[in-house]
Amino acid sequence: NAGVTQTPKFRVLKTGQSMTLLCAQDMNHEYMYWYRQDPGMGLRLIHYSVGEGTTAKGEVPDGYNVSRLKKQNFLLGLESAAPSQTSVYFCASSYSTSGGANTGELFFGEGSRLTVL
Amino acid sequence: GQNIDQPTEMTATEGAIVQINCTYQTSGFNGLFWYQQHAGEAPTFLSYNVLDGLEEKGRFSSFLSRSKGYSYLLLKELQMKDSASYLCAVRDSNYQLIWGAGTKLIIKP
């Protein structure tokens, strides 16, 4: 059971370059999320999806785009990378936000460490 | 605005007990989570509280007081592997998670 898998794990970009981070989950979860984690700050939500074909903006969406063409995959794109986007990016998924015995806990991928020079 | 406060860093001794506090001010409340994150790794779920009181899971317990906007994570019989960051997160009225910056726990022999 792989859980949530992110690729690539590490990447170095030059300012202005583009890239895509891929997240895949095999738990049949409806909800998927992209967060960034920076030193001294809490996790910040970039974009999220409540189901296949849907996406929504989170707290810090500027400079990022996402797509959820298949239920199991959630892609995060950077069209023109900036040094301010140097961060650790985490993908997460959950069955739902709440309901019954389900707490809506998040399952995280291992993280993707991105450096923009 | 919405805010989660946790101590930045705590130090404890192997075998001892430590309590990590979390206070929150959010737009509504639909549950509070604690996650553990080892350095360089992903956060992993520890506990969930939605009603007032204590939830116990082995060596870890989590307490919630909604009227005080307060929670704590209690770790007993500390082991070296408990050295990690502990993240508090609250789900608000829109079912969005608001995250604290985390508490780095250092365990000394």
PDB file of N, CA and C in Angstrom, chain B residues 67-105:
ATOM      1  N   SER B  67     -14.322  25.823  25.275  1.00  0.00           N
ATOM      2  CA  SER B  67     -14.664  27.119  25.853  1.00  0.00           C
ATOM      3  C   SER B  67     -13.423  27.982  26.067  1.00  0.00           C
ATOM      4  N   LYS B  68     -12.287  27.345  26.294  1.00  0.00           N
ATOM      5  CA  LYS B  68     -11.036  28.073  26.504  1.00  0.00           C
ATOM      6  C   LYS B  68     -10.184  28.165  25.243  1.00  0.00           C
ATOM      7  N   GLY B  69     -10.604  27.517  24.178  1.00  0.00           N
ATOM      8  CA  GLY B  69      -9.793  27.528  22.955  1.00  0.00           C
ATOM      9  C   GLY B  69      -8.418  26.943  23.205  1.00  0.00           C
ATOM     10  N   TYR B  70      -8.396  25.780  23.840  1.00  0.00           N
ATOM     11  CA  TYR B  70      -7.142  25.239  24.369  1.00  0.00           C
ATOM     12  C   TYR B  70      -7.097  23.727  24.211  1.00  0.00           C
ATOM     13  N   SER B  71      -5.917  23.253  23.864  1.00  0.00           N
ATOM     14  CA  SER B  71      -5.670  21.827  23.791  1.00  0.00           C
ATOM     15  C   SER B  71      -4.254  21.553  24.267  1.00  0.00           C
ATOM     16  N   TYR B  72      -4.014  20.353  24.710  1.00  0.00           N
ATOM     17  CA  TYR B  72      -2.640  19.934  24.962  1.00  0.00           C
ATOM     18  C   TYR B  72      -2.442  18.497  24.521  1.00  0.00           C
ATOM     19  N   LEU B  73      -1.206  18.216  24.169  1.00  0.00           N
ATOM     20  CA  LEU B  73      -0.766  16.859  23.848  1.00  0.00           C
ATOM     21  C   LEU B  73       0.171  16.423  24.959  1.00  0.00           C
ATOM     22  N   LEU B  74      -0.138  15.289  25.569  1.00  0.00           N
ATOM     23  CA  LEU B  74       0.656  14.773  26.675  1.00  0.00           C
ATOM     24  C   LEU B  74       1.393  13.522  26.213  1.00  0.00           C
ATOM     25  N   LEU B  75       2.689  13.531  26.355  1.00  0.00           N
ATOM     26  CA  LEU B  75       3.501  12.390  25.967  1.00  0.00           C
ATOM     27  C   LEU B  75       4.151  11.810  27.226  1.00  0.00           C
ATOM     28  N   LYS B  76       3.884  10.537  27.476  1.00  0.00           N
ATOM     29  CA  LYS B  76       4.422   9.872  28.670  1.00  0.00           C
ATOM     30  C   LYS B  76       5.564   8.937  28.285  1.00  0.00           C
ATOM     31  N   GLU B  77       6.369   8.590  29.300  1.00  0.00           N
ATOM     32  CA  GLU B  77       7.474   7.630  29.113  1.00  0.00           C
ATOM     33  C   GLU B  77       8.254   7.959  27.835  1.00  0.00           C
ATOM     34  N   LEU B  78       8.745   9.183  27.784  1.00  0.00           N
ATOM     35  CA  LEU B  78       9.380   9.676  26.575  1.00  0.00           C
ATOM     36  C   LEU B  78      10.517   8.776  26.101  1.00  0.00           C
ATOM     37  N   GLN B  79      10.566   8.608  24.787  1.00  0.00           N
ATOM     38  CA  GLN B  79      11.627   7.843  24.152  1.00  0.00           C
ATOM     39  C   GLN B  79      12.362   8.761  23.177  1.00  0.00           C
ATOM     40  N   MET B  80      13.588   8.386  22.856  1.00  0.00           N
ATOM     41  CA  MET B  80      14.392   9.236  21.963  1.00  0.00           C
ATOM     42  C   MET B  80      13.684   9.436  20.619  1.00  0.00           C
ATOM     43  N   LYS B  81      12.950   8.416  20.178  1.00  0.00           N
ATOM     44  CA  LYS B  81      12.267   8.510  18.884  1.00  0.00           C
ATOM     45  C   LYS B  81      11.120   9.523  18.902  1.00  0.00           C
ATOM     46  N   ASP B  82      10.754  10.019  20.090  1.00  0.00           N
ATOM     47  CA  ASP B  82       9.707  11.045  20.174  1.00  0.00           C
ATOM     48  C   ASP B  82      10.229  12.433  19.816  1.00  0.00           C
ATOM     49  N   SER B  83      11.537  12.548  19.638  1.00  0.00           N
ATOM     50  CA  SER B  83      12.111  13.822  19.180  1.00  0.00           C
ATOM     51  C   SER B  83      11.555  14.121  17.791  1.00  0.00           C
ATOM     52  N   ALA B  84      10.797  15.199  17.685  1.00  0.00           N
ATOM     53  CA  ALA B  84      10.081  15.524  16.450  1.00  0.00           C
ATOM     54  C   ALA B  84       9.391  16.867  16.666  1.00  0.00           C
ATOM     55  N   SER B  85       8.770  17.354  15.616  1.00  0.00           N
ATOM     56  CA  SER B  85       7.890  18.512  15.741  1.00  0.00           C
ATOM     57  C   SER B  85       6.460  18.033  15.868  1.00  0.00           C
ATOM     58  N   TYR B  86       5.680  18.724  16.689  1.00  0.00           N
ATOM     59  CA  TYR B  86       4.285  18.370  16.909  1.00  0.00           C
ATOM     60  C   TYR B  86       3.415  19.534  16.450  1.00  0.00           C
ATOM     61  N   LEU B  87       2.544  19.231  15.504  1.00  0.00           N
ATOM     62  CA  LEU B  87       1.736  20.244  14.843  1.00  0.00           C
ATOM     63  C   LEU B  87       0.305  20.186  15.343  1.00  0.00           C
ATOM     64  N   CYS B  88      -0.218  21.337  15.727  1.00  0.00           N
ATOM     65  CA  CYS B  88      -1.617  21.469  16.136  1.00  0.00           C
ATOM     66  C   CYS B  88      -2.379  22.097  14.973  1.00  0.00           C
ATOM     67  N   ALA B  89      -3.547  21.584  14.664  1.00  0.00           N
ATOM     68  CA  ALA B  89      -4.349  22.130  13.565  1.00  0.00           C
ATOM     69  C   ALA B  89      -5.815  22.116  13.961  1.00  0.00           C
ATOM     70  N   VAL B  90      -6.517  23.185  13.626  1.00  0.00           N
ATOM     71  CA  VAL B  90      -7.948  23.301  13.937  1.00  0.00           C
ATOM     72  C   VAL B  90      -8.738  23.412  12.643  1.00  0.00           C
ATOM     73  N   ARG B  91      -9.842  22.688  12.579  1.00  0.00           N
ATOM     74  CA  ARG B  91     -10.736  22.771  11.422  1.00  0.00           C
ATOM     75  C   ARG B  91     -11.804  23.800  11.742  1.00  0.00           C
ATOM     76  N   ASP B  92     -11.905  24.821  10.865  1.00  0.00           N
ATOM     77  CA  ASP B  92     -12.800  25.932  11.183  1.00  0.00           C
ATOM     78  C   ASP B  92     -14.215  25.687  10.652  1.00  0.00           C
ATOM     79  N   SER B  93     -15.050  26.710  10.688  1.00  0.00           N
ATOM     80  CA  SER B  93     -16.448  26.559  10.300  1.00  0.00           C
ATOM     81  C   SER B  93     -16.600  26.229   8.824  1.00  0.00           C
ATOM     82  N   ASN B  94     -15.605  26.569   8.011  1.00  0.00           N
ATOM     83  CA  ASN B  94     -15.623  26.236   6.586  1.00  0.00           C
ATOM     84  C   ASN B  94     -14.927  24.912   6.301  1.00  0.00           C
ATOM     85  N   TYR B  95     -14.612  24.183   7.354  1.00  0.00           N
ATOM     86  CA  TYR B  95     -13.928  22.901   7.253  1.00  0.00           C
ATOM     87  C   TYR B  95     -12.535  23.033   6.641  1.00  0.00           C
ATOM     88  N   GLN B  96     -11.926  24.211   6.813  1.00  0.00           N
ATOM     89  CA  GLN B  96     -10.547  24.413   6.409  1.00  0.00           C
ATOM     90  C   GLN B  96      -9.651  24.208   7.624  1.00  0.00           C
ATOM     91  N   LEU B  97      -8.486  23.596   7.404  1.00  0.00           N
ATOM     92  CA  LEU B  97      -7.550  23.380   8.500  1.00  0.00           C
ATOM     93  C   LEU B  97      -6.649  24.590   8.672  1.00  0.00           C
ATOM     94  N   ILE B  98      -6.563  25.076   9.897  1.00  0.00           N
ATOM     95  CA  ILE B  98      -5.642  26.152  10.258  1.00  0.00           C
ATOM     96  C   ILE B  98      -4.515  25.511  11.077  1.00  0.00           C
ATOM     97  N   TRP B  99      -3.286  25.722  10.650  1.00  0.00           N
ATOM     98  CA  TRP B  99      -2.151  25.031  11.255  1.00  0.00           C
ATOM     99  C   TRP B  99      -1.315  25.953  12.131  1.00  0.00           C
ATOM    100  N   GLY B 100      -0.882  25.429  13.267  1.00  0.00           N
ATOM    101  CA  GLY B 100       0.138  26.100  14.052  1.00  0.00           C
ATOM    102  C   GLY B 100       1.506  25.876  13.426  1.00  0.00           C
ATOM    103  N   ALA B 101       2.494  26.642  13.871  1.00  0.00           N
ATOM    104  CA  ALA B 101       3.846  26.544  13.314  1.00  0.00           C
ATOM    105  C   ALA B 101       4.594  25.314  13.813  1.00  0.00           C
ATOM    106  N   GLY B 102       4.044  24.645  14.829  1.00  0.00           N
ATOM    107  CA  GLY B 102       4.665  23.436  15.330  1.00  0.00           C
ATOM    108  C   GLY B 102       5.565  23.669  16.522  1.00  0.00           C
ATOM    109  N   THR B 103       5.681  22.653  17.359  1.00  0.00           N
ATOM    110  CA  THR B 103       6.569  22.673  18.517  1.00  0.00           C
ATOM    111  C   THR B 103       7.647  21.622  18.314  1.00  0.00           C
ATOM    112  N   LYS B 104       8.890  22.063  18.298  1.00  0.00           N
ATOM    113  CA  LYS B 104      10.000  21.129  18.169  1.00  0.00           C
ATOM    114  C   LYS B 104      10.344  20.582  19.548  1.00  0.00           C
ATOM    115  N   LEU B 105      10.210  19.266  19.699  1.00  0.00           N
ATOM    116  CA  LEU B 105      10.483  18.609  20.977  1.00  0.00           C
ATOM    117  C   LEU B 105      11.837  17.922  20.912  1.00  0.00           C
TER     118      LEU B 105
END
